[in-house]
Structure formats: C-alpha cells, structure tokens
Short mmCIF file of C-alpha atoms in Angstrom, two decimals:
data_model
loop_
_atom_site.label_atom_id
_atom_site.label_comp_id
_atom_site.label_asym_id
_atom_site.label_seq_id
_atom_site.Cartn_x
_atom_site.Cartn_y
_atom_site.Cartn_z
CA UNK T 1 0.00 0.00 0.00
CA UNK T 2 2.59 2.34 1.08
CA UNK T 3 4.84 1.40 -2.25
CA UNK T 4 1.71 2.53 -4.46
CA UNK T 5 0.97 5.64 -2.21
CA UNK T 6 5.24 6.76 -2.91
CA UNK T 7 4.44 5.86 -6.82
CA UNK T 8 1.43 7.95 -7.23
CA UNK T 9 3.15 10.75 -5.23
CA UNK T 10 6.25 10.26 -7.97
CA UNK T 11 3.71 10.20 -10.64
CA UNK T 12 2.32 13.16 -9.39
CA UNK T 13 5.77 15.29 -8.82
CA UNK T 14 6.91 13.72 -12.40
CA UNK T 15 3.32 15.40 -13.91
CA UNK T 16 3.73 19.06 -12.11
CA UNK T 17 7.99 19.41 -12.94
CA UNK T 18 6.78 18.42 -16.91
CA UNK T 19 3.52 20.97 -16.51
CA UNK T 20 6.28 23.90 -14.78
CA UNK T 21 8.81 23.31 -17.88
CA UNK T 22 5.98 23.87 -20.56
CA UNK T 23 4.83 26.75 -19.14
CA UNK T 24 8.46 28.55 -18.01
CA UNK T 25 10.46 26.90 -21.22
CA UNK T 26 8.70 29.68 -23.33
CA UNK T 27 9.60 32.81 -20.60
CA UNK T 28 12.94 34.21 -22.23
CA UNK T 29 14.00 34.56 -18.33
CA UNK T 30 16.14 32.24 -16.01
CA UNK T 31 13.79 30.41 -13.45
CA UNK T 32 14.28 27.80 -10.79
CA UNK T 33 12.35 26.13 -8.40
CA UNK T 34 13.57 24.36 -4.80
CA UNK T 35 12.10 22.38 -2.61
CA UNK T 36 12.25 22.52 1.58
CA UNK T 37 15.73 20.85 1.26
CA UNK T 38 17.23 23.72 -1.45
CA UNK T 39 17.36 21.25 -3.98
CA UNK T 40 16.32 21.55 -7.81
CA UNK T 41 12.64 20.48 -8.09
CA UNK T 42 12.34 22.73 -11.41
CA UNK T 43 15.01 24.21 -13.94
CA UNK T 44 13.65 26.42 -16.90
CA UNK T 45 15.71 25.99 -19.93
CA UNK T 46 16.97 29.56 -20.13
CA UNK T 47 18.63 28.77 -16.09
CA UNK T 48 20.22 25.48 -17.55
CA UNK T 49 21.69 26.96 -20.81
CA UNK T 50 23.11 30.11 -18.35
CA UNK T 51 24.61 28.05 -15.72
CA UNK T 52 26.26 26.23 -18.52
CA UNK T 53 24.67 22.49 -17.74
CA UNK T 54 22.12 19.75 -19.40
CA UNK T 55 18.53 20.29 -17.10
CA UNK T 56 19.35 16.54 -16.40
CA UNK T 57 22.47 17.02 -15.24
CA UNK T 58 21.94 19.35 -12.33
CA UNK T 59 17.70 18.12 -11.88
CA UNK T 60 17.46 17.40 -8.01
CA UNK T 61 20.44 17.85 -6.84
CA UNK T 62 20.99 20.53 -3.96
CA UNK T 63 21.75 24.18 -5.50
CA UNK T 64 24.78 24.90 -3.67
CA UNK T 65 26.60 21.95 -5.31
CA UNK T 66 25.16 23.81 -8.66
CA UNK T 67 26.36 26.94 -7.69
CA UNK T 68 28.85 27.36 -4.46
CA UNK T 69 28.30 30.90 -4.40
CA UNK T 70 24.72 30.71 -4.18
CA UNK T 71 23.03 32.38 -0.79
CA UNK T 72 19.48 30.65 -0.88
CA UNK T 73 20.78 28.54 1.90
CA UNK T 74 20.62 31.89 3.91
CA UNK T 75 17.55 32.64 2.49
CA UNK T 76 15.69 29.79 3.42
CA UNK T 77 16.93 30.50 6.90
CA UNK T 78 16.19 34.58 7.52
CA UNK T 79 13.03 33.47 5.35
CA UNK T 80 13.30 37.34 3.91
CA UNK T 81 13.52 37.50 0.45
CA UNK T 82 16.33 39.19 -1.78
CA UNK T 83 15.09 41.57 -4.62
CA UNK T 84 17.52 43.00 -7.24
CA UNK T 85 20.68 41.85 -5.30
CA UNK T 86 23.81 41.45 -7.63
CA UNK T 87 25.64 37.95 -7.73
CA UNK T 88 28.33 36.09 -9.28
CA UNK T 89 27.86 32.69 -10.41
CA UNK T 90 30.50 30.40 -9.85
CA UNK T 91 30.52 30.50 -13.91
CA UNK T 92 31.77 33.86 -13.98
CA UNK T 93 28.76 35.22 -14.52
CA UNK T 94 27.42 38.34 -12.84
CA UNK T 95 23.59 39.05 -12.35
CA UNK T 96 21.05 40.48 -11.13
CA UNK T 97 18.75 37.97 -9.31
CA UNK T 98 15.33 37.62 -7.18
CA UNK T 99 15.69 34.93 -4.17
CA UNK T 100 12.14 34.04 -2.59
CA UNK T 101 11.35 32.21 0.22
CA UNK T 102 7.92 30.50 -0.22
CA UNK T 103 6.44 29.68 3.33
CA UNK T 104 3.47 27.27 3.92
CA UNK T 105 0.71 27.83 6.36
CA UNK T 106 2.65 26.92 9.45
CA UNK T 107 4.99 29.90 8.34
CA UNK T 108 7.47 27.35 7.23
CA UNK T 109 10.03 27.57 3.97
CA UNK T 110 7.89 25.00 1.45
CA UNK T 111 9.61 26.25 -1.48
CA UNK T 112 12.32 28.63 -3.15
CA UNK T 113 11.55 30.70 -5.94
CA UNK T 114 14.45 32.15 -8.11
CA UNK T 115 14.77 34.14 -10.95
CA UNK T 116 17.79 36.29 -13.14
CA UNK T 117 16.65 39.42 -13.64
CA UNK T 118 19.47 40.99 -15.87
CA UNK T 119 21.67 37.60 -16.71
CA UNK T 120 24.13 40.83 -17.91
CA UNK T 121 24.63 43.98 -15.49
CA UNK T 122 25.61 45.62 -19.34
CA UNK T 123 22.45 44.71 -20.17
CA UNK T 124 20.79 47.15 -17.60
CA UNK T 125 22.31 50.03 -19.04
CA UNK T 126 21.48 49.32 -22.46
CA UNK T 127 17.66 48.76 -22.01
CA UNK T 128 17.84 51.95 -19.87
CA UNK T 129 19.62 53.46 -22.60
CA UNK T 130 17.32 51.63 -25.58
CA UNK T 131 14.26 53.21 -23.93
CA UNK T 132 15.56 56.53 -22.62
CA UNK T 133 14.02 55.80 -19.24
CA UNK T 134 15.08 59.73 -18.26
CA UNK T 135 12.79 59.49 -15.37
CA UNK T 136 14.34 56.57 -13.79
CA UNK T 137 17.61 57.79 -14.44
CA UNK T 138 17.12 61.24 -12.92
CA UNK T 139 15.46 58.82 -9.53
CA UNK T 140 18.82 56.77 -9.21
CA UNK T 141 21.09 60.26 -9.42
CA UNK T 142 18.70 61.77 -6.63
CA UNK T 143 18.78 58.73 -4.51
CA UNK T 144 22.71 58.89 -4.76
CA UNK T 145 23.13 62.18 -4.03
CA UNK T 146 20.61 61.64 -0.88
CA UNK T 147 23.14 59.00 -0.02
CA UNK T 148 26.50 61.23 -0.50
CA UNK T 149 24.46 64.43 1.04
CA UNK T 150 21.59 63.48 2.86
CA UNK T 151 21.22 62.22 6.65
CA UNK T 152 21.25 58.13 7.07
CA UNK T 153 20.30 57.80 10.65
CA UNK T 154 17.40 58.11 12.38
CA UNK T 155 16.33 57.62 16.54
CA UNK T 156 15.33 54.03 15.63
CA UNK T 157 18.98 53.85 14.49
CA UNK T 158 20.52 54.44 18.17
CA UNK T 159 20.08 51.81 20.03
CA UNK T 160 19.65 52.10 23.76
CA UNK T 161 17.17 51.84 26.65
CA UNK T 162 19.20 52.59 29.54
CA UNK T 163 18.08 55.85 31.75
CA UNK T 164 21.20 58.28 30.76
CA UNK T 165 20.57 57.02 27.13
CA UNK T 166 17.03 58.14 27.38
CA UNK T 167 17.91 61.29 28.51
CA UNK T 168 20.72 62.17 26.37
CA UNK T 169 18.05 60.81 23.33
CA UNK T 170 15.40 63.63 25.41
CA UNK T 171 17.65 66.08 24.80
CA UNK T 172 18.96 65.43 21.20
CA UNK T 173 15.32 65.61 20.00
CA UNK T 174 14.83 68.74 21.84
CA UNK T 175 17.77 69.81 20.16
CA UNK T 176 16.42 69.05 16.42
CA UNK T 177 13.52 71.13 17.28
CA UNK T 178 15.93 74.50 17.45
CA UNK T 179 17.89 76.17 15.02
CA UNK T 180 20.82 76.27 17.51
CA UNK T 181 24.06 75.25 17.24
CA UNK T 182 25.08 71.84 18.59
CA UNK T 183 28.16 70.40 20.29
CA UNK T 184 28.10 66.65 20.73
CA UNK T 185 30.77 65.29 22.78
CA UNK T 186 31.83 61.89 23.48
CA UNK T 187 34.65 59.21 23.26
CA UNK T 188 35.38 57.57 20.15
CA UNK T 189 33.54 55.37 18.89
CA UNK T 190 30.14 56.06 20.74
CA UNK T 191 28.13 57.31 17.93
CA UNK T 192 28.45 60.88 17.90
CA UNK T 193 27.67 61.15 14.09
CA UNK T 194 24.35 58.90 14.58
CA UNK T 195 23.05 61.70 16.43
CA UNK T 196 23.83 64.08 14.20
CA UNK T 197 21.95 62.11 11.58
CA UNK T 198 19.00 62.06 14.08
CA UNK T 199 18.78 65.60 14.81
CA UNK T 200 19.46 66.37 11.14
CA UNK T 201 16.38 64.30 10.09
CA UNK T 202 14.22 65.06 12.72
CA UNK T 203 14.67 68.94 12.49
CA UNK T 204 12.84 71.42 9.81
CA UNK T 205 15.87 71.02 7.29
CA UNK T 206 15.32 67.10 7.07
CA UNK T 207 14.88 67.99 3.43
CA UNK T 208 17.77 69.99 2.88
CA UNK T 209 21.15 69.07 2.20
CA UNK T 210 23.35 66.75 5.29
CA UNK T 211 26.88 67.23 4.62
CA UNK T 212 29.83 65.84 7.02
CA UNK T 213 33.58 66.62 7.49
CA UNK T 214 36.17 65.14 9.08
CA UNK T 215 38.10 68.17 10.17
CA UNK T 216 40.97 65.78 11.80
CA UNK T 217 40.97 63.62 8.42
CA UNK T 218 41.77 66.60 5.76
CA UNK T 219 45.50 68.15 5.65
CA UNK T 220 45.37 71.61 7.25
CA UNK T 221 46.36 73.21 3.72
CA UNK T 222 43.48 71.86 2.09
CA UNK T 223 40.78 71.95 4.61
CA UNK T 224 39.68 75.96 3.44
CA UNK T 225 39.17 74.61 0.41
CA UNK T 226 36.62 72.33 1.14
CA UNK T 227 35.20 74.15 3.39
CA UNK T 228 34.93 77.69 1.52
CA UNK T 229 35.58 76.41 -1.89
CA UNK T 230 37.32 78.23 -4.26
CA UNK T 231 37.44 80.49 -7.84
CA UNK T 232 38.91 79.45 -11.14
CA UNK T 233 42.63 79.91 -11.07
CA UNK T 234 42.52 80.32 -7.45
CA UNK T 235 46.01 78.87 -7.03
CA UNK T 236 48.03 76.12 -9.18
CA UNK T 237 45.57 72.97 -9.79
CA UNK T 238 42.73 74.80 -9.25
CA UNK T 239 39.86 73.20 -11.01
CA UNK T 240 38.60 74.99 -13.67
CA UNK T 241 35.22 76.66 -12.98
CA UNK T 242 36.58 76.11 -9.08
CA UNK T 243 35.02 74.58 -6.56
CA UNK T 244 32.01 74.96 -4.39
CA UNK T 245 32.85 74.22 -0.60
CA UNK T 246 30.80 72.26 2.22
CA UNK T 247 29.20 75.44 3.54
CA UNK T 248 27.66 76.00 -0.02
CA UNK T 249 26.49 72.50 -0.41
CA UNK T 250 25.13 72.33 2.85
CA UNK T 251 22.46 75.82 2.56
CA UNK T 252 19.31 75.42 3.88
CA UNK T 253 20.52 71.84 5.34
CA UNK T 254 23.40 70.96 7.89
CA UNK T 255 26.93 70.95 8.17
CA UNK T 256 28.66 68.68 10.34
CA UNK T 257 31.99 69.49 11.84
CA UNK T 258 33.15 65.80 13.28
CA UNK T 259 36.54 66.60 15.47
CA UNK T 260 35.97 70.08 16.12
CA UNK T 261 38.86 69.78 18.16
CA UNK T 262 41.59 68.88 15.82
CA UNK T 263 40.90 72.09 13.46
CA UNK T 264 43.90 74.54 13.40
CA UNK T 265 43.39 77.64 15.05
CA UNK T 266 43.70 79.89 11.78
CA UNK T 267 40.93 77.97 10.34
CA UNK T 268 38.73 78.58 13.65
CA UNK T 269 38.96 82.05 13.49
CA UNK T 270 37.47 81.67 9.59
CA UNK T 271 34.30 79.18 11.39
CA UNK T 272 33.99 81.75 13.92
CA UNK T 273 33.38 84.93 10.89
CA UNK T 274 30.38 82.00 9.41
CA UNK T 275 29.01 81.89 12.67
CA UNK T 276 28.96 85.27 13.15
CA UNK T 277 28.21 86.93 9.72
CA UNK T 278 26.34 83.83 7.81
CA UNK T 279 28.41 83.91 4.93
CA UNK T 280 31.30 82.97 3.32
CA UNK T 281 33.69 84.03 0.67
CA UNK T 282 35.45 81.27 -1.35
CA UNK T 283 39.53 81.25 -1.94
CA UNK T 284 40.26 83.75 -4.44
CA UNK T 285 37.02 85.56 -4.65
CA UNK T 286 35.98 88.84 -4.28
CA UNK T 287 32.39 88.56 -3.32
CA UNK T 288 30.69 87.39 0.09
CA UNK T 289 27.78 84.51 -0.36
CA UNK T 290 25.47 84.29 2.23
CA UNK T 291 24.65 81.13 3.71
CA UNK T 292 21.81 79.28 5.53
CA UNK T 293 23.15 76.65 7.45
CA UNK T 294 22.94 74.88 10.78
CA UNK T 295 26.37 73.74 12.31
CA UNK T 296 26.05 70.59 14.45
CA UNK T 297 29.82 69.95 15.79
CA UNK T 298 31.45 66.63 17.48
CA UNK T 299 34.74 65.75 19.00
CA UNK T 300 36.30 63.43 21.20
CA UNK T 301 38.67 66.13 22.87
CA UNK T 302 38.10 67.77 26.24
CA UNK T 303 37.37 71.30 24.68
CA UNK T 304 38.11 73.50 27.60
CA UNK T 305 41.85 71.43 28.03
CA UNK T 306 42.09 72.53 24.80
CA UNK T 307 40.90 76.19 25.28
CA UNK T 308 43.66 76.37 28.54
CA UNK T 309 46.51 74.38 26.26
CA UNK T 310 45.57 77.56 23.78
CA UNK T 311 44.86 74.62 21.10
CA UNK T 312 41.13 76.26 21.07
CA UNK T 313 39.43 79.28 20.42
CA UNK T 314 37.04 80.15 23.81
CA UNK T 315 34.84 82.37 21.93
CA UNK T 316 34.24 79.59 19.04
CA UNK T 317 33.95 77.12 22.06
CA UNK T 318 30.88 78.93 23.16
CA UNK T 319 29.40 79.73 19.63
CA UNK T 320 29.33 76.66 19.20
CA UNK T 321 28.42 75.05 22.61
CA UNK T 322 24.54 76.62 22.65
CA UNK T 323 23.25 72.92 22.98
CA UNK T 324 25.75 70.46 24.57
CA UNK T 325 25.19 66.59 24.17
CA UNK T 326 27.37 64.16 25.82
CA UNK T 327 27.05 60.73 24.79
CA UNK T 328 28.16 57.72 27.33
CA UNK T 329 30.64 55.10 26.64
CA UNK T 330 29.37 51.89 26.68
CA UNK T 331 31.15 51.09 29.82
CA UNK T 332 28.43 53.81 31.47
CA UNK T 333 25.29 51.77 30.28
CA UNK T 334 26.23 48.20 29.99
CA UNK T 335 22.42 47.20 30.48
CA UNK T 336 22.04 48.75 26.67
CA UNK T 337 25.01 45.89 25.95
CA UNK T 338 22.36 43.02 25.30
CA UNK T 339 20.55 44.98 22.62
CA UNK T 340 22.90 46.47 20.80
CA UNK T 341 24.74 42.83 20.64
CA UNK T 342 21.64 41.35 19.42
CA UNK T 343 21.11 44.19 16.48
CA UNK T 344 24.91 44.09 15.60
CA UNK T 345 24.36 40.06 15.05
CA UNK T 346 21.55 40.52 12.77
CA UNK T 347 23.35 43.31 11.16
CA UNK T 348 26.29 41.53 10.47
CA UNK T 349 24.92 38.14 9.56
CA UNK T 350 22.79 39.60 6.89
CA UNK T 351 26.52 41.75 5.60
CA UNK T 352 28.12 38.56 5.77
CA UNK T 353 25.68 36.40 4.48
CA UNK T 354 25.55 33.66 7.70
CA UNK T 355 23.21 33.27 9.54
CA UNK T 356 23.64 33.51 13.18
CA UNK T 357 20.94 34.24 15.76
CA UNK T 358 21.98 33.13 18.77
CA UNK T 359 24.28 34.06 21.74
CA UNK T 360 24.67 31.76 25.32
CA UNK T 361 24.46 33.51 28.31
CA UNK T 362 27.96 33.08 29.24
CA UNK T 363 29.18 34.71 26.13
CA UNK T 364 26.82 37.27 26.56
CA UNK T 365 27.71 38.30 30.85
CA UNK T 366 31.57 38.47 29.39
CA UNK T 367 30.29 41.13 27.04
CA UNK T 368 28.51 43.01 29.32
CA UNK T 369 31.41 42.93 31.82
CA UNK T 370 33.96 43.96 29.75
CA UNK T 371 35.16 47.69 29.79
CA UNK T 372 35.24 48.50 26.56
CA UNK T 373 37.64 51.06 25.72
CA UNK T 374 36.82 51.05 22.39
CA UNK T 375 32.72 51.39 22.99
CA UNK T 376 30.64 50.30 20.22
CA UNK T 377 32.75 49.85 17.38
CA UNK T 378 34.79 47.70 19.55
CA UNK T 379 31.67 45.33 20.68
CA UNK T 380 30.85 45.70 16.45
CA UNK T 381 34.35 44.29 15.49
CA UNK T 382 34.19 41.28 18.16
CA UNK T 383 30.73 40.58 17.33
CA UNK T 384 31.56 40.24 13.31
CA UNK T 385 34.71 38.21 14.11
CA UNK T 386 32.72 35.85 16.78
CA UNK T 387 30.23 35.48 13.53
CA UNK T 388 33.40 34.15 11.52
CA UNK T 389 34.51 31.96 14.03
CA UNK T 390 31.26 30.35 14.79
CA UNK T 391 30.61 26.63 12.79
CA UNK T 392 26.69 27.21 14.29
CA UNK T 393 23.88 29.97 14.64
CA UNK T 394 25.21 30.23 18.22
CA UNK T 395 28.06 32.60 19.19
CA UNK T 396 29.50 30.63 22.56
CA UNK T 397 32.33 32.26 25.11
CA UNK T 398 35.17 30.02 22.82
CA UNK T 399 34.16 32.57 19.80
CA UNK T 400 34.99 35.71 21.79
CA UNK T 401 38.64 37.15 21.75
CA UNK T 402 40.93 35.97 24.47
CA UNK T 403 41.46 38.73 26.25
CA UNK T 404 37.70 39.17 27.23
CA UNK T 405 37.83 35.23 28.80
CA UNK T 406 39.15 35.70 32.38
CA UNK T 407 39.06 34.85 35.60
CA UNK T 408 36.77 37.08 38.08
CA UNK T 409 38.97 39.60 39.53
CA UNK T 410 40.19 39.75 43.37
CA UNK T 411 37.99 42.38 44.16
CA UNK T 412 35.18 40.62 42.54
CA UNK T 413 36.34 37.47 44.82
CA UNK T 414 36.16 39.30 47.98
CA UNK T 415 33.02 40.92 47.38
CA UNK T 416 30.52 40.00 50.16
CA UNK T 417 27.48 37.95 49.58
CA UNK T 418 23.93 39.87 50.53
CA UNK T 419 20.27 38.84 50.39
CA UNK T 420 18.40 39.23 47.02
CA UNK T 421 16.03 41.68 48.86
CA UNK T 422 18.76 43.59 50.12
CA UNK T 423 20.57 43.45 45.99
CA UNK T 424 17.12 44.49 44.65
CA UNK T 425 16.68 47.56 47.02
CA UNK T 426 20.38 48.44 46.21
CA UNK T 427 19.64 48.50 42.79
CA UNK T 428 16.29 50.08 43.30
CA UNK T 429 17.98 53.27 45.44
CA UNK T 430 20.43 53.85 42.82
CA UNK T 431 18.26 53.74 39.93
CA UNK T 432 15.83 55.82 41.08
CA UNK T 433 18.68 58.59 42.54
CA UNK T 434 20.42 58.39 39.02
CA UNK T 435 17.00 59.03 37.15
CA UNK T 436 16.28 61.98 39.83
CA UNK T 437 19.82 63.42 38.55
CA UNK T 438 19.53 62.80 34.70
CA UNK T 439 16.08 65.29 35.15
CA UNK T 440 17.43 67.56 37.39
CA UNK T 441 15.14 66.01 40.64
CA UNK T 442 12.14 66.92 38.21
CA UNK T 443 10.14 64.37 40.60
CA UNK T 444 7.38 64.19 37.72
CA UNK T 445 9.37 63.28 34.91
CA UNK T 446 11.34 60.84 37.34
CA UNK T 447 8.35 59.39 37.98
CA UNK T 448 6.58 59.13 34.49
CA UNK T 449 10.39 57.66 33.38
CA UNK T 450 10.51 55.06 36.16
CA UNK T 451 6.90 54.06 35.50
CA UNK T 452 5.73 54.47 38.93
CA UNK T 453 2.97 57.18 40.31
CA UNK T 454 4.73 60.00 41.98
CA UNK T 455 3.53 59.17 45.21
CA UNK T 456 5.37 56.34 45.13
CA UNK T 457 8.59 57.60 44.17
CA UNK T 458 8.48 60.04 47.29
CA UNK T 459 7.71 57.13 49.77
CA UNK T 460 10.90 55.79 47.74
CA UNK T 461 12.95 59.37 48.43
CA UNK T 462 11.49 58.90 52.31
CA UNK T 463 12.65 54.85 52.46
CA UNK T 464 16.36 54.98 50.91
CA UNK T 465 16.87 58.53 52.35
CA UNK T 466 17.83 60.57 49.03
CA UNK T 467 18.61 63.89 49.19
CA UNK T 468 17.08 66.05 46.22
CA UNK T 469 17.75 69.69 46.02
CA UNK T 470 14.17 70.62 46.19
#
C-alpha cells in the first residue's frame, strides 16, 4: 500500500515538474524552483543553458553543489527575500537575481523561488539606454546624491534603553527642534555622528542638504578649500570653474563638523566669521555669499583642556556650545550591551551572508562585563569576528577574543554575599537617585520615566533617604 501511495506521489511530482517546464520553457527569463531541502525540483531551460549544464544534469540535486556561491541557503533561513541583489555565479557570470522564500501555512520555507533578472549587469544600461528611461535615471542620481548628502540615521537607528541614554536621546530631540548650534561630545567610537543624523532628520531642514567633514581627516592646507571652496585659477591645480565648498552644499541643510577639536586655530577664526556673519567668501574671490546653514559639531577632545593648552578658540567654544550633548561610553550603560549585541548580530549576519541568531548567556555576561575602551565599534568588530569563528547559529564564550575570557577579579572574589532583597533595594535606590539626577530632581518626569505614580517615588525618596535639592 505504502509502495503505491510513494508511486502515485512520484507520478504526481513527475506530472507538475513536466507541466512547470511547458509553461516557463517559453519565458525568455532564467527560473528555478527548490524544494524545503534547497534542492532543484524545477530548472527552466533559459537557467540550464546560463549556468552552462544539461537540465538533467543538475535536476534534483541541492543548489549549492550547482552553484557554491549561491546564498538561498541563507535565504531559506532569515526566510526574507532578496530583490535585485547582484551575484556572481560560480561561472563567472554576474547578475542580477530575485531569491524568494515560499512559506506554507505553518509559516514554514515549502519552497524557493528564483529568478535572473538581468543575466548581464551591461544589459541594464542598455535597455535603460534603448528606452531613454530619463525618469528613472534622474530617480537613481537623486537617490545617490541623498546618499553622498543626505542624513542616514534616524532615533530608531541608536540603540539604547538605559536611563542616561534616554535622557541624552530627550535632549537630542529637543535639540532638532531648534535652530541652535550643537556640540556633541563623546569618546570615540560612541556614535556621535548617529546623532547628528538624528537631529538632522528630525529637524525642519530634514529635506535639505546633510553634509559631514572630518576636520581631523583633511591636511590643514586643504581643509579651506573644502570648506569655503574656491574660484577658477585660485592657485596652481585649481579646477577649472573652481570649486564649491561644504558650507555651499550644505544651505538650507546641515553641516557637520566631526573633530571640532583637531581644526587649526587659523581655520577657527574663519568658522567663527560664518558663525557670526552667515556667509562665506570662497579662496580667491571677491564677493561674500550668504549662507543658511545649521552647524552641528562633534569631538572626542576635552574642549576647555584645549581652550587652557591655547589649542582652542574660547569664543568659538561657546558659539558653538549653545546645545551640549554628551554621549556615554558603553562602559556607562552596559544594560544597553544586550541589545545592541543582538542588532549588531543581525546586522552583520545579513553583511556577511551567515546566519547567526543566537548568543549563550555566558558569552553574553563576558560582554557586558567587559570595559570596553573602544565602545561600540569595539563590541561591532568582536561581534563580526565571533560570527566568523562560529561553525553554528550560536556565538558561545570560545568565539569571543581571548582577552575578554578571564578569571573574576580579586575584588570581585572578595566581594561579600547579601540577600536578594537587600541586591534588589540596592539596585532600586540607585536607579531611582540616578534618574532623579539625569532630570534635574524633576520628581514628575522621574516618575513618568521610572513608571511608577509620583507618590510612590516620594515614599521611595522617604525609604532609601535621598537627598534632592528641592
């Protein structure tokens, strides 16, 4: 019974793969078809003659032994499809293809769909050129320029729940609502230039231009140039028709100044005129150009050092410090350590095409006591190489860099054992006497933050004895 059940189920699978190759045979596109396991169930004869093999030759066998560059593997695992991604057959071939997961009603992968959308990249151009598709054109340019001059980063972009994180998020968005000048501050490597994206996009210039410079980066003989610009024949090598500088490309948008604190001191004197005046005059001109634009700085340096080392101007210092934003190193809000690890691992497995979801708690209490000097693009870099490493979806303490496996320290030996209730309210006091802080002992914003009515939060004040200025 069973033998005759498998033979009409053969029939039956023989009867739909002949029925799929009549009706995709004619389609002057590559198509394929997988089953659950990723191998072939269906082959078009426009696929077989592209990959360079007989249908018969490569009909059920897995497609990875087809094609070893292949990432339907992946797919089938993230169960997100891939539209218009560019790939390289192990033929030599480069395309552009379409990899769909097909899920059943249990929200399973039943099926994989694939297709070649340009078997050619060269072909793209020419049908764009054939049909003088000026429209689409003209969207591409616009979406790259977005790209090289707009703002990438949004608040759903910084990743964070911890209280000073909330707050220093509370006052960024404030921020975007002025006008004012900005100063972020922080250590490198916290994502000073996220928030500058954020306020950027969530201020009344989101449309206009978002244009970054690394003052630090650009050789002190060049950086007026690309700041101010310059006229034809300016100096030798001058472009002809010159140049239009960051300050022009960035009215009725914003400019941002990353490493404020590494500009030479003749070129803050020239930042200090645009602040005050709101214009600028390119190198070798003779005419002043106003300007519109909002200057949102960053650096890594302590500013006032600076100021007393004479390295910095005090008066751009304050120009510039109207809104100050200080973001933490990680090592200040290791609770936010869990969910940033978990978005960098689904970041990175999708750049690096494996697919790893997991983390064991071991691996994960070594991250979160680490120090982390080098904040989050440290924890970024040990994350991506604990994603090579791995042979499984699981990223386990052996995967982690040596120098974060270690023994608990003395001090942590000696520490002296208390009672959970005692560990709670310990917690409890501090949390509630660092939110009272972050708000300036705003008791009603303490308590909407904290979640608790604000009659509770001064029986709180009353039982753990904190002192609040008012």
């Amino acid at each position: 019974m069973e033998n005759t059940i498998h033979l009409q189920s053969q029939v039956a699978d023989d009867a739909l793969v002949k029925n799929l190759n009549r009706i995709f045979d004619p389609v002057p596109v590559p198509i394929i078809l997988l089953n659950k396991h990723t191998e072939i169930l269906m082959i078009n004869q426009p696929f077989a003659d592209y990959l360079g093999y007989s249908r018969e030759e490569i009909m059920g066998k897995r497609v990875d032994v087809v094609d070893p560059n292949t990432r339907f593997p992946y797919v089938f695992k993230s169960k997100k499809p891939e539209i218009y991604c560019k790939h390289k057959f192990s033929n030599g071939h480069t395309a552009l293809v379409h990899r769909i997961p097909v899920l059943d009603d249990n929200g399973e992968v039943a099926y994989g769909f694939g297709m070649v959308v340009f078997d050619d990249l060269r072909s793209l151009q020419e049908v764009l050129e054939r049909n003088k598709l000026l429209e689409g054109k003209l969207m591409i340019y616009q979406e790259e320029l977005k790209n090289i001059r707009g703002a990438k980063y949004s608040w759903d972009t910084i990743i964070g729940n911890s209280l000073v994180m909330q707050h220093v998020k509370m006052m960024s968005s404030k921020a975007a609502k002025t006008d004012s000048n900005v100063l972020i501050i922080g250590e490198s490597g916290t994502g000073k230039e996220l928030f500058a994206h954020a306020i950027h996009n969530d201020s009344k210039r989101f449309d206009g231009p978002f244009v970054k410079i690394n003052c630090a980066a650009i050789p002190k003989d060049l950086l007026e140039s690309e700041l101010f610009g310059y006229e034809e024949g300016a100096f030798t090598g001058a472009k002809k028709h010159g140049k239009v500088g960051k300050f022009e490309l960035a009215n009725g948008g914003t400019i941002f100044l990353d490493e404020i604190g590494d500009m030479p001191l003749d070129m803050q004197v020239k930042i200090l005129r645009v602040l005050q005046e709101k214009e600028i005059e390119r190198i070798g001109g003779n005419r002043t150009i106003p300007i519109d634009t909002r200057i949102i700085a960053a650096t890594n340096r302590d500013l006032k050092e600076r100021i007393k080392e004479g390295e910095f101007r005090e008066d751009l210092y304050y120009r510039l410090n109207v809104i100050n934003i200080e973001v933490p190193p990680l090592r200040k809000r290791k609770e936010d350590v869990e969910l940033i690890t978990l978005k960098l691992m689904e970041k990175l497995s999708n750049n690096l095409g494996r697919y790893v979801s997991n983390i064991t708690v071991e691996a994960l209490e070594s991250l979160k006591q680490y120090n982390w000097p080098g904040n989050i693009r440290e924890l970024e870099n040990v994350i991506e190489r604990a994603i090579n490493m791995t042979d499984t979806e699981s990223i386990e303490m052996q995967h982690l860099p040596a120098f974060m496996i270690s023994e608990p320290s003395d001090e942590l030996k000696d520490t002296p054992l208390v009672s959970l209730r005692t560990a709670v309210e310990e917690v409890e006091k501090t949390t509630i006497h660092n939110c009272l802080k972050a708000v300036s002992y705003n008791k009603l914003k303490a308590a909407k933050i904290l979640g608790i009515s604000r009659t509770s939060l001064y029986e709180k004040i009353e039982k753990y004895h904190i002192d609040t200025p008012n």
